[in-house]
Structure formats: C-alpha cells, structure tokens
Amino acid sequence: MREEIIVSGRNNYLIDPHLHIWHWQIPLYLFLGGMAAGILFFAAYFTLRGKEDKYHAATKIAPHIVPILLVIGLFALLLDLKHKLYFWRLYTTIRLESPMSWGAWVLMLVTPLSFIWSAIHIKEIFPKWDWKFDILKDIEAFLTKQKKAIAWVMGISSIILGVYTGILFSAFNARPLWNTSILGPLFLASGLSAGAAVIMLFSKKHKERNMFAKIDIGIIVVELFLIIHMFMGFLASTQVQINAAELFLGGPWTAPFWIFVVILGMIVPVILEVLELKKFKIPVVIPAGLVLFGSLMLRFLIASAGQERRWLY
Amino acid sequence: MRYAMAVDTKKCVGCSDCVVACQTENNVPIGYCRDWVVEITDGTYPQLEIELRSERCNQCDNSPCVRCCPTGASHYSDGGIVLVTANKCIGCGACIQSCPYDARYSHPDGHVDKCTFCIHRIKKGLEPACVSACPTKCMYFGDLDNPKSPVSEILKVRKYKTLIPEAGTDPQLYFLI
Ligand code: SF4
Ligand code: SF4
C-alpha cells in the first residue's frame, strides 16, 4: 500500500487539488478556430478548382461568418490570458517550438484574409453595397484580381490553423490524454466537418447540400477511424496513458464522450445524411446542428478530461 | 555551469522550514508556494517505510515549459536555471500544462511564477533560502561542473534518483536515497 500526502500543504490556486488552468475559453476558441478553418478551406479549395458558381454557398456565402467566428474566438482566448495587458508580447517574437506561438501567428494571417475574402464577396449578400470611396473600390478590384493567390494562402493557412487546434494539446507530454499526435488530424477533421455543416446550413441548392453531405460523411468516417486509433495507441502505451484512456473507457467521462461526441455528433448525423442522399426529407438543421454540437463537445471533453491525468510518481 | 540541488530523503524530517523560508525570501503571495514537502508511506503497519521529499521546480535541462512558451518569457538563465520574466508573460498557462511536476502556478498578478533557485542569492554567493534554512542540513546546492561543489561531492558518494526521468525533461533536482 502506498499513501502520498503533501505534508507542508499545497493549495496553489488553479493547480491544487486539481489542475484546472484552462476552462471553457480554450476549447471554445479551438472549436471556433477549427470551424473557421473548415469553412475557409472549402472556400479556397472550390475557388481554386474553378467551381465557385456550382458551390456558391461554400465559396461566397458561408465565409462571411468566419471573421465573426475568429473575432469571438480571439476574444475567448484573451479572456483566458491571466496577464492580459501583455498579450502583444505574442507578436514580439516567433517561437517555432511553441504551438501557442504558431497559433498566434497563423491567426494573424488567417483573420485578415477572412476579412478580405468577406469584403470581395460582400455584394453576394448585399447586392447594393457601395464602397463609397474610389480608393476602396480600387482595392476591391485589385484584390478580386488576386483571388486565386489569396485562395492559395488561405487554403494552406487554414489547414495549419485546423491542425494547430489539436497540436496545442498534443504537444504536452505532461498531460497523457493529450499527448497523442492523433489529436492534430482528429481536430482538423472535426473542424472540416463543422465547416461542411455550416456550409450545408447556408446552402440553398440541393446539389451543393448533397455534395457537402457526402464530404461530411467521408470526414466523419475518417474521424471515427482516428478515434479508434487514438484509443488503440493509448491502450498499447504505458500505464500513464492507459489510465488516461480509461477516463473515456469506463471512467467518469465515458458517457458524455461516447453519447455526445461519437453517437450524437458523428453516427446519428452520418445516418441522417445517408437517408437524405437516399431522398428522405430530413431538415438540414438536424444533422448540421448535431455535427456542430459534437465538434464543440469533443473540444470541451478532451480539454477537461486531459487536465485530470498526469504522470504517476 | 550547471546549477543543481540534491535533497537527502533520509535526513529530511518534513518540518517544512524550507517552504516557509522560500515564501518569506521570495515574497510568495499568501496561500501559494514554490516548494512543498511530500511524504510517501509504503507498506502496511507495522512494516512501514516513509520517504520525505522537499520538492520544487527541477530546473530541467530539457524543459518543456521553455519550449512551449509563446513569448519567450520562460527562458534558461545562468547555470540552466529556468526563469519567468513577468512582464513578458501573458499568462496563457501553456507552461503550467507542460510541466510534469506541476511546479508552476499562476501568480495573483497574472503572470506565472515558480522556484528560481534563489538566483538573486546565488549571485551574491549565498545559498538558496531553503538550503540555508534547513535545520537538518539535508539539501546540497552548487554547480555540477565544479567537482568540489557540495552537490557534486554528495552525488559522488550517495545513491540518488530523479523524479519521473522518463518524462524526458532531464530534471536537475536529485533525491538521495
Ligand atoms: S520542473 Fe517544470 S517548471 Fe521546472 S523546469 Fe522542469 S518542466 Fe519547467
Ligand atoms: S504563461 Fe507566461 S511563461 Fe507560461 S507559457 Fe504562457 S507566456 Fe510563457
């Protein structure tokens, strides 16, 4: 038998008795960032493929909400910082080994790009939009000409942003549940799936909706594979990671994870989307809403559960 | 130069003087601590074995906390001591998540704080406050590159361990066993 106590007492706020440094802000920020990455990726991809008119909502309508998502996400991140007035320190240095630094700089690139993308497509939403000043009109005309180049940068940076939302967690070896590189592709996939769901919500064309339903089904199947691989990896690893995985395999987080993330957030929407493709009438808000809910829950559960497990010593 | 500390688990009585000495020396805000004493009891009565350890930041040689810091606030200083520059720290908490020993905490002022090996005292030729306050003299401090330093001398003759070396951080706090 072994008993371990801290005889001198230790009660550091947010560290003891349970580590709880990151609350709702970080998972919310990662969810919004991932969803924004998904929408921008599809917008860039279909623009580069020259299918802007076929996938009108994906390339010209849905991206308008991205600046809003990113601004809310960045605000959530700011709320998480405990030394807020110094946040600009993020931009006085580039630290290649730090995922946080990558995230800060990628957002510095993606956020303005999303505003530009929105600006050059503003007339799709407000046909009577007038830039008022000639200089603004000239800038818009110039940027519209550079659209392909912008799409390239946006597509690549959105993938980095999507992967980053997972790497931020997986880079910590001190938190065994997070310490799996599967989180990078898993969170990217979850972001793409959320992006596809948003596009389905905005799309008025049946064909486009069907295309994104198919894309979403594909991504969710990949996600399910990644989740299985993640647990296989944990269970074949050290006791530390086995303990971490058990949080979701019989431990206190089992029910929320499998019910909210896997069943409601992945399996049910896939079934509904398949039925939809088979010409059953299913309101698109149901599968799309479930996908968004599942994507959000995935972030919240991984963030909270991850802080419950540490090295054993 | 490589500063390190050795703590004798056989001499420590768990009085926690090191904790109070640190809090006083470093103005640690009330209710927080940079070092702490752990008591581990193994076995069942009457066969019991106790290990007492005064723990703090391990001033790791391969520190994940320095690696993950987005602003460079966490950095290596003289002799490998890991420090946080308060006015560069944004309080993002990444370093707290990255430390396998939970050796850092969020200071009420917003920045992150941790053990500094009392670098301000070392520079004056003094020992860290915890080392000098220990009534059983169970802590040894010094430069590992200097074979005559107290810590080098004791590590030559005693068996020792570090905590979770498998975490790959190369900790520089040695426990004599
Ligand atoms: S013990 Fe923790 S805070 Fe100290 S250097 Fe190692 S990883 Fe960093
Ligand atoms: S909390 Fe401060 S010291 Fe820690 S990683 Fe963030 S900026 Fe660096």
Coordinates of C-alpha atoms and ligand atoms in Angstrom, one line a residue:
Chain A
M1 CA 0.0 0.0 0.0
R2 CA 1.2 3.5 -0.7
E3 CA -0.1 6.7 0.6
E4 CA 1.1 10.1 -0.6
I5 CA 0.5 13.4 1.1
I6 CA 1.9 16.9 0.9
V7 CA 2.8 17.5 4.5
S8 CA 3.7 21.1 4.0
G9 CA 0.3 21.7 2.5
R10 CA -0.1 23.0 -1.1
N11 CA -3.0 24.9 -2.3
N12 CA -1.9 26.9 -5.3
Y13 CA -5.0 28.3 -7.0
L14 CA -6.0 26.5 -10.2
I15 CA -3.2 23.9 -9.6
D16 CA -4.3 22.2 -6.4
P17 CA -6.1 20.0 -5.5
H18 CA -6.9 19.5 -9.2
L19 CA -5.2 21.1 -12.1
H20 CA -7.7 23.4 -13.8
I21 CA -5.8 26.1 -15.7
W22 CA -7.9 26.0 -18.8
H23 CA -11.6 26.5 -18.5
W24 CA -14.2 27.0 -21.2
Q25 CA -12.3 29.7 -23.1
I26 CA -9.7 27.5 -24.7
P27 CA -12.0 24.7 -26.0
L28 CA -14.4 27.4 -27.3
Y29 CA -11.6 29.1 -29.1
L30 CA -10.4 25.9 -30.6
F31 CA -13.9 25.0 -31.7
L32 CA -14.4 28.3 -33.4
G33 CA -10.9 28.3 -34.9
G34 CA -11.4 24.8 -36.3
M35 CA -14.8 25.6 -37.8
A36 CA -13.4 28.8 -39.3
A37 CA -10.5 26.7 -40.8
G38 CA -13.0 24.2 -42.2
I39 CA -15.1 26.9 -43.9
L40 CA -12.1 28.8 -45.3
F41 CA -10.5 25.5 -46.6
F42 CA -13.6 24.6 -48.6
A43 CA -14.0 28.2 -49.9
A44 CA -10.4 28.2 -51.1
Y45 CA -10.5 24.7 -52.5
F46 CA -13.6 25.1 -54.6
T47 CA -12.5 28.5 -55.8
L48 CA -9.2 27.1 -56.9
R49 CA -11.0 24.3 -58.7
G50 CA -13.0 26.9 -60.6
K51 CA -16.3 25.7 -59.1
E52 CA -17.3 29.0 -57.5
D53 CA -20.8 29.0 -59.1
K54 CA -21.5 25.4 -58.5
Y55 CA -20.6 25.7 -54.8
H56 CA -22.0 29.2 -54.3
A57 CA -22.7 29.0 -50.6
A58 CA -19.3 27.4 -49.8
T59 CA -17.2 30.0 -51.7
K60 CA -19.2 33.1 -51.4
I61 CA -21.8 33.0 -48.6
A62 CA -20.6 30.9 -45.6
P63 CA -17.1 32.6 -45.4
H64 CA -18.9 35.7 -44.3
I65 CA -19.3 34.4 -40.9
V66 CA -15.6 33.4 -40.5
P67 CA -14.5 36.9 -39.4
I68 CA -17.2 36.9 -36.7
L69 CA -16.2 33.4 -35.5
L70 CA -12.5 34.4 -35.4
V71 CA -13.2 37.6 -33.5
I72 CA -15.3 35.8 -30.9
G73 CA -12.6 33.1 -30.7
L74 CA -9.8 35.6 -30.2
F75 CA -11.9 37.3 -27.5
A76 CA -12.3 34.0 -25.7
L77 CA -8.5 33.5 -25.9
L78 CA -8.0 36.9 -24.5
L79 CA -10.3 36.1 -21.6
D80 CA -8.1 33.0 -20.9
L81 CA -4.9 35.0 -20.6
K82 CA -4.2 36.0 -17.0
H83 CA -1.8 38.8 -17.8
K84 CA -4.0 40.3 -20.5
L85 CA -2.3 43.7 -20.9
Y86 CA 0.8 41.9 -22.1
F87 CA -0.9 39.9 -24.9
W88 CA 1.1 41.9 -27.5
R89 CA 4.2 40.0 -26.3
L90 CA 2.9 37.2 -28.6
Y91 CA 3.8 39.3 -31.5
T92 CA 7.3 40.5 -30.5
T93 CA 8.8 37.1 -31.1
I94 CA 8.3 33.9 -33.2
R95 CA 8.9 30.7 -31.3
L96 CA 8.9 27.8 -33.6
E97 CA 8.8 25.2 -30.8
S98 CA 5.7 26.7 -29.2
P99 CA 2.3 25.7 -30.6
M100 CA 0.8 28.8 -29.0
S101 CA 3.1 30.9 -30.9
W102 CA 2.2 29.2 -34.2
G103 CA -1.4 29.7 -33.4
A104 CA -1.0 33.4 -32.7
W105 CA 0.9 34.0 -35.9
V106 CA -1.4 31.8 -38.1
L107 CA -4.4 33.7 -36.7
M108 CA -2.6 36.9 -37.5
L109 CA -2.6 35.7 -41.1
V110 CA -6.0 34.0 -41.3
T111 CA -8.0 36.7 -39.6
P112 CA -7.2 39.5 -42.1
L113 CA -7.5 37.0 -45.0
S114 CA -11.0 36.1 -43.9
F115 CA -11.9 39.8 -43.7
I116 CA -10.5 40.3 -47.2
W117 CA -12.4 37.3 -48.5
S118 CA -15.6 38.6 -47.0
A119 CA -15.0 42.1 -48.5
I120 CA -14.5 40.9 -52.0
H121 CA -17.7 38.8 -51.8
I122 CA -19.8 41.4 -49.9
K123 CA -22.0 42.0 -52.9
E124 CA -23.3 38.4 -52.8
I125 CA -25.1 39.3 -49.6
F126 CA -25.7 43.0 -50.0
P127 CA -26.2 43.5 -53.8
K128 CA -26.5 47.2 -53.3
W129 CA -23.3 47.5 -51.3
D130 CA -21.3 50.6 -52.2
W131 CA -17.7 51.2 -51.0
K132 CA -18.3 54.9 -51.2
F133 CA -14.7 55.9 -51.7
D134 CA -12.9 55.3 -55.0
I135 CA -9.8 54.1 -53.3
L136 CA -11.8 51.3 -51.6
K137 CA -13.3 50.3 -54.9
D138 CA -9.8 50.1 -56.4
I139 CA -8.5 48.0 -53.6
E140 CA -11.5 45.7 -54.0
A141 CA -10.9 45.4 -57.8
F142 CA -7.2 44.7 -57.2
L143 CA -7.9 42.0 -54.5
T144 CA -10.6 40.4 -56.7
K145 CA -8.0 40.0 -59.4
Q146 CA -5.6 38.3 -56.9
K147 CA -8.3 36.0 -55.7
K148 CA -6.5 32.8 -56.8
A149 CA -3.4 33.8 -54.9
I150 CA -5.4 34.7 -51.8
A151 CA -7.2 31.4 -52.1
W152 CA -3.9 29.5 -52.1
V153 CA -2.6 31.3 -49.0
M154 CA -6.0 30.9 -47.3
G155 CA -6.3 27.2 -48.1
I156 CA -2.8 26.4 -46.7
S157 CA -3.0 28.6 -43.7
S158 CA -6.5 27.2 -42.8
I159 CA -5.0 23.7 -42.7
I160 CA -2.3 24.9 -40.4
L161 CA -4.9 26.5 -38.2
G162 CA -7.0 23.3 -38.2
V163 CA -4.1 21.1 -37.2
Y164 CA -2.9 23.6 -34.7
T165 CA -6.1 23.4 -32.7
G166 CA -5.1 19.8 -31.9
I167 CA -1.4 20.2 -31.7
L168 CA -1.9 22.8 -29.0
F169 CA -3.0 19.9 -26.7
S170 CA -0.9 17.1 -28.1
A171 CA 2.4 18.9 -27.5
F172 CA 2.2 18.5 -23.7
N173 CA 3.8 15.3 -22.6
A174 CA 2.8 16.2 -19.0
R175 CA -0.9 15.5 -19.9
P176 CA -1.0 11.9 -21.1
L177 CA -4.5 12.1 -22.5
W178 CA -3.5 15.0 -24.8
N179 CA -0.1 13.5 -25.6
T180 CA -1.0 11.8 -28.9
S181 CA -0.3 13.2 -32.3
I182 CA -3.7 11.9 -33.5
L183 CA -5.2 15.0 -31.9
G184 CA -3.8 17.1 -34.8
P185 CA -5.6 15.2 -37.6
L186 CA -8.6 14.5 -35.4
F187 CA -9.2 18.1 -34.6
L188 CA -8.5 19.1 -38.2
A189 CA -11.1 16.6 -39.4
S190 CA -13.6 17.8 -36.7
G191 CA -13.1 21.4 -37.9
L192 CA -13.6 20.4 -41.6
S193 CA -16.7 18.5 -40.6
A194 CA -18.0 21.5 -38.7
G195 CA -17.2 23.7 -41.7
A196 CA -19.1 21.4 -44.0
A197 CA -22.1 21.5 -41.7
V198 CA -22.1 25.3 -41.7
I199 CA -22.0 25.3 -45.5
M200 CA -24.9 22.9 -45.6
L201 CA -26.9 25.3 -43.4
F202 CA -26.2 28.2 -45.7
S203 CA -26.7 26.4 -49.0
K204 CA -30.0 26.8 -50.8
K205 CA -29.1 24.5 -53.7
H206 CA -30.0 20.8 -53.3
K207 CA -26.9 19.7 -55.3
E208 CA -24.5 21.6 -53.2
R209 CA -26.1 20.4 -50.0
N210 CA -25.8 16.8 -51.2
M211 CA -22.1 17.3 -52.1
F212 CA -21.3 18.6 -48.7
A213 CA -23.4 15.8 -47.1
K214 CA -21.1 13.4 -48.9
I215 CA -18.0 15.2 -47.9
D216 CA -19.2 15.3 -44.3
I217 CA -19.9 11.5 -44.3
G218 CA -16.4 10.9 -45.6
I219 CA -14.8 13.1 -43.0
I220 CA -16.8 11.6 -40.1
V221 CA -15.8 8.1 -41.1
V222 CA -12.2 9.3 -41.0
E223 CA -12.8 10.8 -37.6
L224 CA -14.2 7.5 -36.3
F225 CA -11.1 5.7 -37.5
L226 CA -8.9 8.3 -35.8
I227 CA -10.7 7.9 -32.5
I228 CA -10.3 4.1 -32.6
H229 CA -6.6 4.5 -33.5
M230 CA -6.2 7.0 -30.7
F231 CA -7.6 4.5 -28.1
M232 CA -5.6 1.7 -29.6
G233 CA -2.5 3.8 -29.3
F234 CA -3.2 4.7 -25.6
L235 CA -4.0 1.1 -24.6
A236 CA -0.8 -0.2 -26.2
S237 CA 1.2 2.5 -24.4
T238 CA 2.4 3.0 -20.8
Q239 CA 0.3 2.8 -17.7
V240 CA 0.1 6.6 -17.7
Q241 CA -1.7 6.6 -21.0
I242 CA -3.8 3.6 -20.2
N243 CA -5.0 5.4 -17.1
A244 CA -5.7 8.5 -19.3
A245 CA -7.7 6.4 -21.9
E246 CA -9.7 4.8 -19.1
L247 CA -11.3 8.2 -18.4
F248 CA -13.3 7.5 -21.6
L249 CA -13.4 3.7 -21.4
G250 CA -15.3 3.1 -18.3
G251 CA -14.2 6.2 -16.3
P252 CA -16.2 9.3 -15.4
W253 CA -16.1 10.8 -18.9
T254 CA -17.3 7.6 -20.8
A255 CA -21.0 8.5 -21.1
P256 CA -20.5 12.1 -22.3
F257 CA -17.8 11.2 -24.7
W258 CA -19.5 8.3 -26.4
I259 CA -23.0 9.7 -26.3
F260 CA -22.4 13.4 -27.2
V261 CA -19.3 13.1 -29.4
V262 CA -19.5 9.8 -31.1
I263 CA -23.2 8.9 -31.2
L264 CA -24.9 12.2 -31.4
G265 CA -22.1 14.1 -33.1
M266 CA -20.9 11.6 -35.6
I267 CA -23.0 8.4 -36.0
V268 CA -26.5 10.0 -36.0
P269 CA -25.6 12.8 -38.5
V270 CA -24.0 10.2 -40.8
I271 CA -27.2 8.1 -40.8
L272 CA -29.3 11.2 -41.4
E273 CA -27.1 12.4 -44.2
V274 CA -27.2 9.0 -45.8
L275 CA -31.0 9.0 -45.6
E276 CA -31.1 12.4 -47.1
L277 CA -29.0 11.2 -50.0
K278 CA -31.5 8.4 -50.4
K279 CA -34.1 11.1 -50.9
F280 CA -35.7 11.0 -47.5
K281 CA -36.8 14.5 -46.4
I282 CA -34.7 15.5 -43.4
P283 CA -34.4 19.1 -42.3
V284 CA -30.7 20.0 -42.8
V285 CA -30.5 21.8 -39.4
I286 CA -30.7 18.4 -37.6
P287 CA -27.6 16.7 -39.0
A288 CA -25.7 20.0 -39.3
G289 CA -26.6 21.1 -35.7
L290 CA -25.6 17.7 -34.4
V291 CA -22.2 17.8 -36.1
L292 CA -21.5 21.3 -34.7
F293 CA -22.6 20.1 -31.2
G294 CA -20.3 17.1 -31.5
S295 CA -17.4 19.1 -32.6
L296 CA -17.8 21.5 -29.7
M297 CA -18.2 18.7 -27.2
L298 CA -15.1 16.9 -28.5
R299 CA -13.0 20.0 -27.6
F300 CA -14.6 20.5 -24.2
L301 CA -14.3 16.9 -23.2
I302 CA -10.7 16.5 -24.3
A303 CA -9.8 19.8 -22.7
S304 CA -11.4 19.0 -19.3
A305 CA -10.5 15.3 -19.1
G306 CA -6.9 16.0 -20.2
Q307 CA -6.3 18.1 -17.2
E308 CA -7.3 15.3 -14.9
R309 CA -4.4 13.0 -15.7
R310 CA -0.8 13.4 -15.1
W311 CA 2.4 11.3 -14.7
L312 CA 2.3 8.9 -11.9
Y313 CA 5.2 9.2 -9.4
Chain B
M1 CA 28.0 25.9 -15.3
R2 CA 25.0 23.8 -14.3
Y3 CA 23.3 24.5 -11.0
A4 CA 21.7 21.6 -9.3
M5 CA 20.3 20.6 -5.9
A6 CA 20.4 17.3 -4.0
V7 CA 17.9 16.6 -1.2
D8 CA 18.6 13.9 1.3
T9 CA 15.4 11.9 1.8
K10 CA 17.0 10.1 4.7
K11 CA 17.8 13.3 6.7
C12 CA 14.6 15.3 5.9
V13 CA 12.2 15.3 8.8
G14 CA 9.4 17.0 7.0
C15 CA 9.4 20.2 9.1
S16 CA 8.6 22.4 6.1
D17 CA 11.1 25.1 7.1
C18 CA 12.2 25.2 3.5
V19 CA 8.7 26.1 2.4
V20 CA 8.4 29.0 4.9
A21 CA 11.9 30.2 4.1
C22 CA 11.1 30.4 0.4
Q23 CA 7.8 32.1 1.0
T24 CA 9.5 34.7 3.2
E25 CA 12.6 35.2 1.0
N26 CA 10.6 35.5 -2.3
N27 CA 7.5 37.3 -1.2
V28 CA 5.4 34.4 -2.3
P29 CA 1.7 35.6 -2.1
I30 CA -0.2 34.1 0.9
G31 CA -1.7 30.8 0.1
Y32 CA 0.8 29.9 -2.6
C33 CA 4.1 28.1 -2.6
R34 CA 7.1 27.4 -4.8
D35 CA 8.3 24.4 -2.9
W36 CA 6.5 21.8 -0.8
V37 CA 7.2 18.6 1.2
V38 CA 5.8 15.3 0.2
E39 CA 5.5 12.3 2.5
I40 CA 5.1 8.9 0.9
T41 CA 4.3 5.9 3.1
D42 CA 4.7 2.4 1.7
G43 CA 3.6 -0.9 3.2
T44 CA 1.2 -1.9 6.0
Y45 CA 1.6 -1.4 9.7
P46 CA 4.0 -2.4 11.3
Q47 CA 6.1 -2.7 8.1
L48 CA 6.1 0.9 7.0
E49 CA 8.6 2.9 5.1
I50 CA 8.5 6.6 4.8
E51 CA 10.1 8.8 2.2
L52 CA 10.2 12.6 2.7
R53 CA 11.0 14.8 -0.2
S54 CA 11.2 18.6 -0.4
E55 CA 10.1 19.2 -4.0
R56 CA 10.3 22.3 -6.2
C57 CA 10.9 23.1 -9.9
N58 CA 13.5 20.6 -11.2
Q59 CA 15.2 23.3 -13.3
C60 CA 15.1 20.7 -16.1
D61 CA 17.8 20.7 -18.7
N62 CA 15.3 19.9 -21.5
S63 CA 12.4 22.0 -20.2
P64 CA 9.0 21.6 -21.9
C65 CA 7.9 24.8 -20.2
V66 CA 10.6 26.8 -22.0
R67 CA 9.8 25.1 -25.3
C68 CA 6.1 25.8 -25.2
C69 CA 6.2 29.4 -24.1
P70 CA 5.0 31.6 -27.0
T71 CA 6.6 34.8 -25.8
G72 CA 10.0 33.7 -24.5
A73 CA 9.0 34.7 -21.0
S74 CA 10.1 31.3 -19.8
H75 CA 13.8 31.0 -20.5
Y76 CA 17.1 29.5 -19.4
S77 CA 19.2 31.7 -17.3
D78 CA 22.7 31.3 -15.8
G79 CA 23.6 27.8 -15.0
G80 CA 20.5 26.4 -16.6
I81 CA 18.1 27.9 -14.1
V82 CA 14.6 28.3 -15.7
L83 CA 13.1 31.7 -15.1
V84 CA 9.9 33.5 -16.0
T85 CA 10.2 37.2 -17.0
A86 CA 7.0 38.6 -15.5
N87 CA 6.5 41.4 -18.0
K88 CA 6.9 39.1 -21.0
C89 CA 4.4 36.5 -19.6
I90 CA 0.9 36.7 -21.0
G91 CA -0.5 34.2 -18.5
C92 CA -1.6 31.7 -21.2
G93 CA -0.9 28.8 -18.9
A94 CA 0.8 26.6 -21.6
C95 CA 3.9 26.2 -19.4
I96 CA 1.7 25.1 -16.4
Q97 CA 0.2 22.4 -18.6
S98 CA 3.6 21.4 -19.9
C99 CA 5.3 20.8 -16.5
P100 CA 5.1 17.1 -15.5
Y101 CA 5.8 18.1 -11.9
D102 CA 3.1 20.8 -11.5
A103 CA 5.9 23.1 -10.3
R104 CA 4.4 26.3 -11.6
Y105 CA 1.5 28.4 -10.5
S106 CA -0.4 31.4 -11.7
H107 CA 0.6 34.4 -9.6
P108 CA -2.4 36.6 -8.5
D109 CA -0.8 39.4 -10.5
G110 CA -1.4 37.4 -13.7
H111 CA 2.0 36.1 -14.7
V112 CA 3.3 32.6 -13.9
D113 CA 5.7 32.1 -11.0
K114 CA 8.0 29.3 -9.9
C115 CA 11.2 28.4 -8.0
T116 CA 14.2 30.4 -9.2
F117 CA 16.8 28.5 -7.1
C118 CA 17.0 31.9 -5.4
I119 CA 19.2 33.2 -8.3
H120 CA 19.4 36.6 -6.6
R121 CA 21.0 35.0 -3.6
I122 CA 23.3 32.8 -5.6
K123 CA 24.7 35.8 -7.4
K124 CA 25.7 37.2 -4.0
G125 CA 27.4 34.0 -3.2
L126 CA 24.7 32.8 -0.8
E127 CA 22.8 29.5 -0.9
P128 CA 19.1 29.3 -1.9
A129 CA 16.9 30.2 1.1
C130 CA 15.5 26.7 1.5
V131 CA 19.0 25.2 1.6
S132 CA 20.3 27.6 4.2
A133 CA 17.2 27.3 6.4
C134 CA 17.1 23.5 6.6
P135 CA 17.7 22.6 10.2
T136 CA 18.9 19.1 9.3
K137 CA 21.2 20.4 6.5
C138 CA 19.6 17.9 4.2
M139 CA 20.0 20.0 1.0
Y140 CA 23.1 20.4 -1.1
F141 CA 23.4 23.0 -3.7
G142 CA 26.0 24.0 -6.3
D143 CA 27.5 23.8 -9.7
L144 CA 27.7 20.3 -11.2
D145 CA 30.5 21.3 -13.5
N146 CA 32.6 22.1 -10.4
P147 CA 33.7 18.8 -8.8
K148 CA 34.3 20.5 -5.5
S149 CA 30.8 21.9 -5.1
P150 CA 28.6 20.4 -2.3
V151 CA 26.2 18.9 -4.7
S152 CA 28.9 17.3 -6.9
E153 CA 30.6 15.9 -3.7
I154 CA 27.5 14.3 -2.3
L155 CA 26.3 12.8 -5.7
K156 CA 29.7 11.1 -5.9
V157 CA 29.2 9.1 -2.7
R158 CA 25.4 8.6 -2.4
K159 CA 22.8 6.7 -4.4
Y160 CA 20.3 9.1 -5.9
K161 CA 17.2 9.3 -8.1
T162 CA 15.4 11.9 -10.0
L163 CA 11.6 12.2 -10.4
I164 CA 10.0 10.7 -13.5
P165 CA 13.1 10.8 -15.6
E166 CA 11.0 9.0 -18.3
A167 CA 9.2 12.3 -18.8
G168 CA 12.3 13.3 -20.7
T169 CA 12.8 16.6 -19.1
D170 CA 16.3 15.8 -17.6
P171 CA 15.5 17.1 -14.1
Q172 CA 18.3 18.6 -12.0
L173 CA 16.8 18.1 -8.6
Y174 CA 18.4 14.9 -7.2
F175 CA 17.0 12.9 -4.3
L176 CA 19.5 11.0 -2.2
I177 CA 18.1 7.6 -1.3
Ligands
SF4_1 S1 10.2 21.2 -13.2 FE1 8.5 22.0 -14.6 S2 8.7 24.2 -14.4 FE2 10.6 23.4 -13.6 S3 12.0 23.4 -15.5 FE3 11.0 21.3 -15.3 S4 9.2 21.5 -16.6 FE4 9.9 23.6 -16.2
SF4_2 S1 2.0 31.5 -19.0 FE1 3.7 33.0 -19.4 S2 5.6 31.9 -19.0 FE2 3.9 30.4 -19.3 S3 3.9 29.8 -21.4 FE3 2.4 31.5 -21.2 S4 3.6 33.3 -21.6 FE4 5.2 31.7 -21.2

